[in-house]
Structures are given as C-alpha cells and as structure tokens.
Coordinates of C-alpha atoms and ligand atoms in Angstrom, one line a residue:
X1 CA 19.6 2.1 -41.1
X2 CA 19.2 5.8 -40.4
X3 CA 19.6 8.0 -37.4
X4 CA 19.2 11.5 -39.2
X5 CA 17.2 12.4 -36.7
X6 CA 18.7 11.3 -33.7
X7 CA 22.0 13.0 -35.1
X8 CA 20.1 16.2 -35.2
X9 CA 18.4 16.3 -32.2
X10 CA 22.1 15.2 -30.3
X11 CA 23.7 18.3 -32.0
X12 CA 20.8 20.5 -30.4
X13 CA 20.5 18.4 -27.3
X14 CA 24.2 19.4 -26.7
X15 CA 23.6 23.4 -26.4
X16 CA 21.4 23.3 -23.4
X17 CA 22.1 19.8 -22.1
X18 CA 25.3 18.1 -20.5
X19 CA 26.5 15.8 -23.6
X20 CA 22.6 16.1 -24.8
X21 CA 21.7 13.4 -22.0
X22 CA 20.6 13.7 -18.3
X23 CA 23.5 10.3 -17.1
X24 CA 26.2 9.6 -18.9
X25 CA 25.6 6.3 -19.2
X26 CA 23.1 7.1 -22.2
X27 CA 26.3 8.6 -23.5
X28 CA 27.4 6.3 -26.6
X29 CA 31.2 6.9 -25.2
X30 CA 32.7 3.7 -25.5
X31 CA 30.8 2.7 -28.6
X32 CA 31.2 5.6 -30.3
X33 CA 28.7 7.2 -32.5
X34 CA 25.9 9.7 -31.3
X35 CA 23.2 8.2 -28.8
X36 CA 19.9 7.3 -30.2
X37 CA 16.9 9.6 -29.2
X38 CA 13.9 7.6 -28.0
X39 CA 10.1 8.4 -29.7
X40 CA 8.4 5.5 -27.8
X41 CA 8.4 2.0 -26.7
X42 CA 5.4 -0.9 -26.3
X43 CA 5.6 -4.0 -24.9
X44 CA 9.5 -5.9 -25.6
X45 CA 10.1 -3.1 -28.5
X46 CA 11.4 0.2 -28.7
X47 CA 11.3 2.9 -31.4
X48 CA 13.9 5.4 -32.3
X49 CA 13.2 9.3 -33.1
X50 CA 13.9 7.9 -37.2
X51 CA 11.4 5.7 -36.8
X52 CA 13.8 2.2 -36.3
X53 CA 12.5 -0.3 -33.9
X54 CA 14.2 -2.5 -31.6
X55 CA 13.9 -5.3 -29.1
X56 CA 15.0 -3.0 -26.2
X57 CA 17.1 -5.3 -23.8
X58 CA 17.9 -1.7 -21.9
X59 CA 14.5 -1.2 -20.4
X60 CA 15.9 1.8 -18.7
X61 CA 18.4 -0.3 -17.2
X62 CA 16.0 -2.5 -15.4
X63 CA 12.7 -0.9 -14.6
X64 CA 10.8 -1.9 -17.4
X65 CA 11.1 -5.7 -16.0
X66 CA 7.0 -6.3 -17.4
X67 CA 8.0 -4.6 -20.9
X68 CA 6.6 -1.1 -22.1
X69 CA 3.5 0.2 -21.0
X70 CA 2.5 -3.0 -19.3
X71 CA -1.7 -2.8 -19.9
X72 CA -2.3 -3.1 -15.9
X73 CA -0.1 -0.2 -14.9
X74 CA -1.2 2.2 -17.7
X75 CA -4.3 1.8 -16.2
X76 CA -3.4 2.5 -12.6
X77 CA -1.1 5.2 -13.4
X78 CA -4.0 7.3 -15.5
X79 CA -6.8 6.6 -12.9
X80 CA -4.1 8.4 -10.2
X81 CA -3.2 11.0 -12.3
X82 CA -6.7 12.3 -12.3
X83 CA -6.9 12.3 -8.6
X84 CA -3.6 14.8 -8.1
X85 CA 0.0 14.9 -9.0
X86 CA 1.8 15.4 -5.3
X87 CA 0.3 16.9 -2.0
X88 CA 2.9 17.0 0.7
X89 CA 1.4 14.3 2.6
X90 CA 0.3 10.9 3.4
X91 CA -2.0 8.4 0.8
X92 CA -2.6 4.8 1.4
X93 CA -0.5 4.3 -1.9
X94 CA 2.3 4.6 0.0
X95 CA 1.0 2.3 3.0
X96 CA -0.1 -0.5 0.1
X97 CA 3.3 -0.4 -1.5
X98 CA 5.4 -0.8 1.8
X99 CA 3.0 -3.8 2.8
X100 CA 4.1 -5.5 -0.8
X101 CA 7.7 -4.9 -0.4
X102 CA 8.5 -5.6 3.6
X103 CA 6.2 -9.0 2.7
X104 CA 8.4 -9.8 0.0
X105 CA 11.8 -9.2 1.8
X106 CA 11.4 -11.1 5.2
X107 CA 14.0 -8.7 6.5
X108 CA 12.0 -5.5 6.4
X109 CA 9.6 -4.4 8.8
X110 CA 9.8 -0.9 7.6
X111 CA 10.4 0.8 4.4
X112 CA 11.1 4.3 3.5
X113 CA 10.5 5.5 0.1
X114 CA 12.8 8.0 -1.5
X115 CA 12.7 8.8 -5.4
X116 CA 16.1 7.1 -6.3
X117 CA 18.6 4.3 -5.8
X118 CA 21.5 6.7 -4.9
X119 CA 19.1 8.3 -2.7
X120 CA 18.3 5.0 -1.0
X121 CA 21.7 4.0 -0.6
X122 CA 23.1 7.6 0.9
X123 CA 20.6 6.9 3.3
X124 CA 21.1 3.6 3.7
X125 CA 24.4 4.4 4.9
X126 CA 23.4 7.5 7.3
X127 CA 21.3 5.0 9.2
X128 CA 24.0 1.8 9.5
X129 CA 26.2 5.1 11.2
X130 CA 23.3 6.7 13.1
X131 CA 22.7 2.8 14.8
X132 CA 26.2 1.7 15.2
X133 CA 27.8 5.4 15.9
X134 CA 30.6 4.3 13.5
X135 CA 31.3 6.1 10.4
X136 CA 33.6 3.4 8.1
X137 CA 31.8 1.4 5.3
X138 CA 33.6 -1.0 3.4
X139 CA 32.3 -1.4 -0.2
X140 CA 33.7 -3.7 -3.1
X141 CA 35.4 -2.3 -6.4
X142 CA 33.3 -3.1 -9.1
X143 CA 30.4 -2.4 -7.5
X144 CA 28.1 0.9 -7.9
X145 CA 25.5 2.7 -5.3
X146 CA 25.1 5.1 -7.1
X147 CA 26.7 8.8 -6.9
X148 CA 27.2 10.0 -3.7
X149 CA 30.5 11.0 -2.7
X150 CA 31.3 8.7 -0.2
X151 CA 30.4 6.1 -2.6
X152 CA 32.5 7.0 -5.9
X153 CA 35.0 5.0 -5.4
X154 CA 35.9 1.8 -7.5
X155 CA 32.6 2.4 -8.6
X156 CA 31.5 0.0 -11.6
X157 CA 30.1 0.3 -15.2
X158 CA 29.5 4.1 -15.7
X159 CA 33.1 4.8 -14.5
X160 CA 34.6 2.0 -16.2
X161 CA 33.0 2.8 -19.2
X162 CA 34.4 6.5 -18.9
X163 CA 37.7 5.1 -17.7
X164 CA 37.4 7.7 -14.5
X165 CA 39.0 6.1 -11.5
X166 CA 36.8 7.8 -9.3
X167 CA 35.4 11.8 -9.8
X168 CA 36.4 15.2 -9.8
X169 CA 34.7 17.3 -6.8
X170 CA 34.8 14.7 -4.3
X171 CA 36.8 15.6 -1.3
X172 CA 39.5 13.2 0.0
X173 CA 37.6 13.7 3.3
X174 CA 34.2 12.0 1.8
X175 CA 36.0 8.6 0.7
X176 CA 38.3 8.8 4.2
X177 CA 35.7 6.0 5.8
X178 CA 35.3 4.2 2.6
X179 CA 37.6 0.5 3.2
X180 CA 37.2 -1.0 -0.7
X181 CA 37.7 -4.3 -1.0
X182 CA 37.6 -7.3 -3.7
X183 CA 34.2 -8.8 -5.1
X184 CA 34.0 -12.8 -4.2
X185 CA 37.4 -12.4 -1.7
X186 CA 36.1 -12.6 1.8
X187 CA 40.0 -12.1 2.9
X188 CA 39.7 -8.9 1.7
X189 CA 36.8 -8.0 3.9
X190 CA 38.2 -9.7 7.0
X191 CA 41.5 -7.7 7.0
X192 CA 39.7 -4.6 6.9
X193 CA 37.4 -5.7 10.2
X194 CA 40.2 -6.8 11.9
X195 CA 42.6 -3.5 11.4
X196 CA 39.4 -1.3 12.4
X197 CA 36.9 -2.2 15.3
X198 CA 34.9 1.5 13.9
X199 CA 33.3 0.0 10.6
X200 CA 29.7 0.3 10.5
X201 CA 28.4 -1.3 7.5
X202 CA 29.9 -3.9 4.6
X203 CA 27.7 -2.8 1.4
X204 CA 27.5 -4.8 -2.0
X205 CA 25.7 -5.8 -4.8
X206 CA 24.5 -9.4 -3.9
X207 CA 24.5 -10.2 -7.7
X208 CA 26.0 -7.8 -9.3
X209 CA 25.0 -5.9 -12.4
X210 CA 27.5 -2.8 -12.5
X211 CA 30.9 -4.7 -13.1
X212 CA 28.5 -6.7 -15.3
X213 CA 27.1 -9.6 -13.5
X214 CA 29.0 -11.6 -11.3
X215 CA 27.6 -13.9 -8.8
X216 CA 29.1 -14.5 -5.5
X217 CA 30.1 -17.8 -4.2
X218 CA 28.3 -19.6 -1.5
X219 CA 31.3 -19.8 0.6
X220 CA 31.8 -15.9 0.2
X221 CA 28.2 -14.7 0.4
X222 CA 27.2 -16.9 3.0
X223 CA 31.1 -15.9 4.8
X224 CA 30.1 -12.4 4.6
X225 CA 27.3 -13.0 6.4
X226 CA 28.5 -14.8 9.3
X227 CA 31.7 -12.3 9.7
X228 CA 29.3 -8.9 9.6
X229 CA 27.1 -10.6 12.3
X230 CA 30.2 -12.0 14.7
X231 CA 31.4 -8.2 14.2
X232 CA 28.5 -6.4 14.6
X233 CA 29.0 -4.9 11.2
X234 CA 25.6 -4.4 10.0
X235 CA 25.0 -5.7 6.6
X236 CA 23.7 -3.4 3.4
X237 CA 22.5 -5.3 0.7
X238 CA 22.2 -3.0 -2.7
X239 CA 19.5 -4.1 -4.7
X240 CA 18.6 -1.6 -6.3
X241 CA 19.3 -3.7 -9.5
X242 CA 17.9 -7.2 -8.4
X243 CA 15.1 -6.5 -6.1
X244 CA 12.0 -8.0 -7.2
X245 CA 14.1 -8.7 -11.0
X246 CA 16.1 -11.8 -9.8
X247 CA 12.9 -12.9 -8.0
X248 CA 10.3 -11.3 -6.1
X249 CA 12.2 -11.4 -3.0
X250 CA 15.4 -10.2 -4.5
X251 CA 18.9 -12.0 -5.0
X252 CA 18.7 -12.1 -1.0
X253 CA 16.3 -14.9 -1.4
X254 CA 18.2 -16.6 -4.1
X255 CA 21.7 -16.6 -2.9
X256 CA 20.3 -17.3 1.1
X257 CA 21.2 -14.6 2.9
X258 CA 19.2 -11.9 5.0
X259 CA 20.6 -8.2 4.8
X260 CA 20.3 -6.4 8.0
X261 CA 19.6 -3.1 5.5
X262 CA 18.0 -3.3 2.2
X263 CA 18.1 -0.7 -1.1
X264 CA 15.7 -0.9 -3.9
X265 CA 15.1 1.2 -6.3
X266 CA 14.8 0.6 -10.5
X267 CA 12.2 -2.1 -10.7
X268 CA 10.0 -0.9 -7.5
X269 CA 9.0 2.2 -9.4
X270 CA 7.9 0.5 -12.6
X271 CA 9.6 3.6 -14.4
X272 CA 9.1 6.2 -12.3
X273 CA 11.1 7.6 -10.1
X274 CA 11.0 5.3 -6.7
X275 CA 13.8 4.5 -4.5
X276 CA 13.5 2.7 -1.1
X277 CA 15.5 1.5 2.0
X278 CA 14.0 -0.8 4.6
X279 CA 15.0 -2.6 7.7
X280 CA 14.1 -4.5 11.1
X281 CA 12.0 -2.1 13.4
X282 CA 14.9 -2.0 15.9
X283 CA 17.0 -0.3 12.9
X284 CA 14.4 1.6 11.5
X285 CA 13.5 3.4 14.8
X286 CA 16.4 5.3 14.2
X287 CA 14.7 7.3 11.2
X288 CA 13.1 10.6 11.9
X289 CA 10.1 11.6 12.4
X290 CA 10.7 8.5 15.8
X291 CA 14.7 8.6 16.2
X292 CA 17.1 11.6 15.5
X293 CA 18.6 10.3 11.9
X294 CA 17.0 12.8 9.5
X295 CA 15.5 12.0 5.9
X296 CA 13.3 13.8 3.9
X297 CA 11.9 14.3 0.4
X298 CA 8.6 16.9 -1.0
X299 CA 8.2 14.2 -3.6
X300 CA 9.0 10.7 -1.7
X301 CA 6.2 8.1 -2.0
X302 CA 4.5 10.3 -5.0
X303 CA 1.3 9.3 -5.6
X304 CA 1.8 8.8 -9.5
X305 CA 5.0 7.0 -9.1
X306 CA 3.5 4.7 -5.8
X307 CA 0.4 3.3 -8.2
X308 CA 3.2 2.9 -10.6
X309 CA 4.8 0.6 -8.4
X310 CA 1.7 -1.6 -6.7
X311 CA 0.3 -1.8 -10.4
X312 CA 4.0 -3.2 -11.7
X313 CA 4.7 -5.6 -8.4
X314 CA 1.1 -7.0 -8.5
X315 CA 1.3 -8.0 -11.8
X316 CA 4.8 -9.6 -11.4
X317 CA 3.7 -11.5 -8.6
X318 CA 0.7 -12.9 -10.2
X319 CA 3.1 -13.5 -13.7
X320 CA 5.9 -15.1 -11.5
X321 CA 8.3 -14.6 -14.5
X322 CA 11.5 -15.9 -13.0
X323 CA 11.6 -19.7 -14.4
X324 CA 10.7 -18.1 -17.8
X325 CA 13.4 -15.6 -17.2
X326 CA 16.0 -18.3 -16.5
X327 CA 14.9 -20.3 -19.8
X328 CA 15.3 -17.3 -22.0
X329 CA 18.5 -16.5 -20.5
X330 CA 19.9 -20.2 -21.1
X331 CA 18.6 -20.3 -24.6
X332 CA 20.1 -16.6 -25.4
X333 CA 23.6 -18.0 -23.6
X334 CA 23.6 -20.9 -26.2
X335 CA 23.3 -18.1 -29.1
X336 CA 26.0 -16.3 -27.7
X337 CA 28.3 -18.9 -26.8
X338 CA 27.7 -21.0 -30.2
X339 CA 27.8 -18.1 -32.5
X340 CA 31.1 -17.1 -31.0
X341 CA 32.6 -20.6 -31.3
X342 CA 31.5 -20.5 -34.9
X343 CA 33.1 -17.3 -35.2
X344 CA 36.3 -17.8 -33.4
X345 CA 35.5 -15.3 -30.7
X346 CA 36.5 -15.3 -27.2
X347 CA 33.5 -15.0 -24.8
X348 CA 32.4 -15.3 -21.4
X349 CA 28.8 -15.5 -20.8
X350 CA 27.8 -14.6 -16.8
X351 CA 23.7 -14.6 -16.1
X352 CA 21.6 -14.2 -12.7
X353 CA 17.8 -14.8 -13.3
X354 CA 16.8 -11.7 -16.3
X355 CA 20.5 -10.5 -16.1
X356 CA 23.0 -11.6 -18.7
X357 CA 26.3 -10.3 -20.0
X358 CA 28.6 -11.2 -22.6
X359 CA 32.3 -10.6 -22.1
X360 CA 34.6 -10.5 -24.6
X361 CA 37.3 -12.3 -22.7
X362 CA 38.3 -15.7 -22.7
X363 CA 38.8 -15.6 -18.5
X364 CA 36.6 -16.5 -16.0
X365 CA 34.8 -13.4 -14.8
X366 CA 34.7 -13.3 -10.9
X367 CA 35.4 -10.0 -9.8
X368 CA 36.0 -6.5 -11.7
X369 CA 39.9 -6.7 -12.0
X370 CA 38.7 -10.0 -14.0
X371 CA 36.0 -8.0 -15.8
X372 CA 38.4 -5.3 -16.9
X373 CA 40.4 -7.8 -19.2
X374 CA 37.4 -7.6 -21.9
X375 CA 37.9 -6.0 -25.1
X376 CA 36.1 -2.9 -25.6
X377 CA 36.5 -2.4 -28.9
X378 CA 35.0 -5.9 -29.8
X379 CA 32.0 -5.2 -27.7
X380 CA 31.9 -1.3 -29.1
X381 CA 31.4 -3.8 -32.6
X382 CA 29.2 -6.2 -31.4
X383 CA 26.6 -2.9 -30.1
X384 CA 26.7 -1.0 -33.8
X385 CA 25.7 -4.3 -35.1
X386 CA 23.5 -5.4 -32.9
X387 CA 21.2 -2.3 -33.7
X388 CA 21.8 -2.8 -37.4
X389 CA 20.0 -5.8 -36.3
X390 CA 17.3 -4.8 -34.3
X391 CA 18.3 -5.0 -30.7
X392 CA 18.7 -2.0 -28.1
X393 CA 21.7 -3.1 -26.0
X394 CA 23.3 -0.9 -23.2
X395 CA 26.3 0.9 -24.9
X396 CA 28.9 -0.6 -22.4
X397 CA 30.9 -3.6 -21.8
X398 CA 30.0 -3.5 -18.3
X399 CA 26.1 -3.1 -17.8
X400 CA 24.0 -6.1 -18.0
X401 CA 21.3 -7.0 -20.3
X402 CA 18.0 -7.2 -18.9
X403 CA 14.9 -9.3 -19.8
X404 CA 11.1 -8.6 -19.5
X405 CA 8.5 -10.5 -19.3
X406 CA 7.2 -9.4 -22.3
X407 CA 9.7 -11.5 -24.7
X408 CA 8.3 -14.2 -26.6
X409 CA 9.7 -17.3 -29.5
X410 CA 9.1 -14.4 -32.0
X411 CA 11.7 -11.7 -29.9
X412 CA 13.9 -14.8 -29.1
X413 CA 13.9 -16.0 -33.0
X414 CA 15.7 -12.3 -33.8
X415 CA 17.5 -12.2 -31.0
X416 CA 19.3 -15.5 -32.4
X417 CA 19.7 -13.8 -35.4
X418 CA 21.1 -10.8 -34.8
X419 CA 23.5 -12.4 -32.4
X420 CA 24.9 -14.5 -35.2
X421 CA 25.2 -11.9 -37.8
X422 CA 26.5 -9.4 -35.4
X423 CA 29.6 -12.1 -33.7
X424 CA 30.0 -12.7 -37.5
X425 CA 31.1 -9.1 -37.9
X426 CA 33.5 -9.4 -34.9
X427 CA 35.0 -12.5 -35.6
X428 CA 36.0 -10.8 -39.2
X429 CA 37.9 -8.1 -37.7
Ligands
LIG1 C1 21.2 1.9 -10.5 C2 21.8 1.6 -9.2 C3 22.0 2.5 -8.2 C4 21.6 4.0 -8.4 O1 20.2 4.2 -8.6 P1 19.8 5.5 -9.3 O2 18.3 5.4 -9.3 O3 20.4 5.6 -10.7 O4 20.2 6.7 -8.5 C5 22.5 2.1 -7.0 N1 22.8 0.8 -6.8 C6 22.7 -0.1 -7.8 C7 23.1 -1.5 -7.5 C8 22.2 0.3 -9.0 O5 22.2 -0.7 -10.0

C-alpha cells in the first residue's frame, strides 16, 4: 500500500498547520507514521488522498452513525444550502430539531444548540452553578468533556494517547473546583459530597467512549443517581458520544437513569458542526435571553448544520439500527476474541450498542487506571495492519470503534479478515 501522497501533503500541511491537523487526535502519535489525508468517503468506505479505500470504523469519531453521505441528508443539506448559509436569527430548523431531541430524551424540555460538544459541556456546567450558586464539579478520570480548562483534568483518550497528564495554559485556579473521582467507584463520589456541601454538579460519561468504552454498573449508575438527588447535586450526563448512537434516547435510556442536564453533540449534527445542552424548564429558565446565565453563538442552530441534523435523526429513527448494531458488534467481538486466542494474544473486548474496543490487556477493563495497563505498542501494530487490510481505525488505544448503519455481510466478511491477518502480525512479535 501507498501513502505518497498523504506523506506529501503532511510535510506541507505542517508549515501552516499545527502538526498538519486541526485536533490532535488525527495526529498518528502513538501509532507512529504520518496521518492519512482524506479525498472522500461514501456509504461504510472511505478513500485516502493515494487513492486506498477503507471500511472507515472512525466516522469522524462518531457522527457519521448512518455512513457517508447518507442519500436523505444530502438531499436536505443541498435544498438548505440554496436558501442561505447563516442569518443571525431564528428558522424553524432550529424549532424542528429541538422537538426531535427533547422527545427523544424524556428529561429535556428545552434544548440550546451550540456548534460543539466542548461548547455544550462549558455550558452545561455554567448553568448546574448559575442554579445551584455552587461552583465544585466532580468529574471522573478517564473521562473527557472536551477542552475547557476546568475540564482538563484526568481527561481520557486524546491525553492518554499524548501521555499529558493534564495541559500547559491552564491555570491552577480553573481546575480548583474540579473534585476527580474513579469511573464505576461510587465511594469515590460520596467522599467528595460528604467533605464539601458547595458541589454543584457530578458529570460523566454514562457509557464511556474516551477511556475506551466502559460501562457502568447498575449498582454504580443507578447509586449515582440516587446520591446526586438526596444531595441536591444536579446530575450532568455527557453524551456527546452516545446520544442518539447507543439508542435514540441515549445510554440514559439504556442504563435507566434520567440526567438532570444533558450534552450532545457528534451524532446530532450528522457531521456538521452541532453541539447541544438541554434540561427541565425549571433549569433551563436560568439561560439568557429569560434568566441571567449568559450563552451565545453568531453560528448556533445554523441553518446548514440544523437540516443536517433533522435529515440524520429522522432517518435513524425510521432505520432503528440499534438491534443490528448489537449483532454486528457481537459477531465482530467473536473475530477479535477468536483470532487472538488463535494467536496467543491477550485481549479484552468492551462494547455498548455501535461502540467496541479492543484492549490489549488480559485484565478486566472497569475504569481508566484498568485501561491504562494495555499495550500500546501491540495496538500501534494491530492499526498499521489493519489499514494494510482495509480498515480505518482510530489511531489510539483508547478511542472506541464506531459502527454505521451502513455496514453490511460484505463489510463484516473483511472485517473478519483483516482482523485475523492483522492479530496474526501481533501475535508474531
Ligand atoms: C467528543 C466529545 C466531547 C467534545 O466534543 P467536541 O465536539 O470535540 O468539542 C465532549 N464529551 C464527550 C463525551 C465527547 O465524546
């Protein structure tokens, strides 16, 4: 396989760009080698700048949960185009969209749209201390929300990857209210509420996808709940990540909990640019332009990205994907976990719904300490020969796999494949 191409446009891409990429997770860091430049994608695949094609299990880490230029939103995304890119205010895009989503999460009575997840999270967390008047937030290592300052801490797959422990140019005084505590340990959580009676939210991942995924247990999730609420610690949930991609409703519905705040971001946006936070009415009263907690954005609810979004939910409410997405997940578990016994490779194999990860431990992976005992190098292995083989993964240990609807037996057939040939080449070294 070539990347002649790719190679040249990296060594350009580095004069005028960061690294030649726009996040660093794009950054082949871990795995070594350049990154791959992207000419176009279709349906499950994805072509390279040299012309090599892959089944993309990246999907711009999670967007694309319909596959590539799904037919249905093509079509609604050229038909707004021609009406205006942006005007500085109001379209009923933005009123359809909000119906979809507070319908979906029972928890939401009103949404804000914003044009990222870190952007929904930061505010997210302005309006848990505008409510409760109290500035601490406890978060879990392991899990990311994205790059605010108050919010780089312990942070998940990009900083793992890049080994920082947390980042240059925050100020000590940005993390001060940030309490971490351990994924799946509700201990952790409780020692924290009973030291300070000034936290005002607990924010996590319900599933998460940034240590790799890693479900929570009942007796954790469903302890989390029940603690927040006796407190009066209002609950975020991040879903940025699993919002309408471990079902419609999010891995809220699926693990049984309601969040009294709610992030989404990735999926809701179909690939453009569309974060969102939502809420009861009592909690969203406190968002300006009717309470004194200000948010703003020129671009929030673009039109573009809105029919982006109503075209992508639609259609994945009328596909209902997530039985098919738990069947291909199972099938590509028994590839992974078969190949490696064939091999003699150690591997633990966490999935949620279209989420899967591979971990090239033999432990049980229940938290990010846990996660962190993978080998790298194997995994940095397994990626180079997965795209020998035809399949896009994310370059990091840590970031999950992600499925579209778009897979079929022919993607699935490769898949096996290349997983076989490519835990051949790390159970040789
Ligand atoms: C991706 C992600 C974010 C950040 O979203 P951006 O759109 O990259 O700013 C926040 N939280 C979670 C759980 C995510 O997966």
């Amino acid at each position: 396989m070539e990347f002649k191409n790719s190679e040249i446009l990296y060594k350009k891409g580095c004069e005028n760009l960061v690294g030649a990429v726009n996040s660093p997770v794009r950054a082949f860091a871990s795995v070594g080698g350049n990154p791959l430049f992207i000419d176009k994608a279709k349906g499950a695949y994805i072509k390279d700048v040299d012309g090599n094609k892959y089944i993309d299990l990246v999907l711009s880490y999670g967007p694309m949960i319909l596959g590539h230029r799904n037919k249905k939103v093509e079509k609604a995304v050229t038909r707004a185009l021609k009406k205006g890119y942006s005007f500085g205010a109001s379209t009923n895009a933005e009123i359809k969209l909000a119906k979809i989503v507070c319908d979906a999460f029972p928890g939401m009575d009103k949404v804000r749209f914003v044009n990222s997840g870190t952007e929904a999270v930061l505010s997210a967390i302005r309006l848990a201390r505008a409510h409760t008047g109290f500035d601490k937030i406890v978060k879990f290592s392991g899990c990311y929300h994205g790059h605010m300052d108050a919010m780089l801490v312990a942070a998940g797959s990009g900083l793992a990857t890049l080994s920082l422990p947390g980042s240059k140019g925050v100020p000590s005084q940005a993390v001060e209210n940030t309490l971490i505590s351990e994924y799946n340990n509700l201990e952790s959580v409780k020692a924290h509420l009973d030291k300070y009676n000034d936290v005002a939210a607990v924010i996590l991942e319900p599933v998460t996808g940034n240590m790799g995924v890693v479900q929570p247990s009942d007796d954790f999730i469903k302890g989390l709940r029940k603690l927040t609420k006796e407190r009066g610690v209002l609950l975020i949930c991040d879903e940025v990540m699993t919002g309408f991609r471990s079902q419609f409703g999010g891995a809220q519905e699926l693990v049984g909990i309601q969040a009294d705040i709610t992030c989404l971001g990735k999926v809701i946006g179909g690939g453009f640019p569309v974060g969102a936070y939502g809420a009861s009415n009592k909690i969203m009263e406190n968002v300006a332009p009717l309470g004194g907690m200000y948010q703003a954005g020129t671009l929030s609810g673009n039109p573009i990205a809105m029919a982006a979004g109503i075209a992508t939910l639609t259609e994945l409410e009328k596909q209902n994907p997530y039985k098919k997405f738990d069947l291909v997940a199972e099938k590509i578990e028994e590839f992974l976990l078969s190949s490696a016994k064939k091999y003699g490779v150690d591997l633990t194999v966490n999935r949620f719904g279209s989420m899967i990860n591979p971990f090239f431990a033999s432990n049980e992976i229940k938290n990010f300490a846990d996660a962190q005992k993978s080998d790298t190098k194997k995994f940095a292995k397994f990626f180079w020969a997965m795209i020998e083989n035809g399949v896009f993964l994310p370059p990091s240990q840590f970031e999950a796999w992600f499925l579209s609807s778009s897979l079929t037996i022919r993607e699935l057939k490769k898949l096996e494949k290349a997983i076989d040939a490519s835990m051949q080449v790390v159970g040789s070294l």
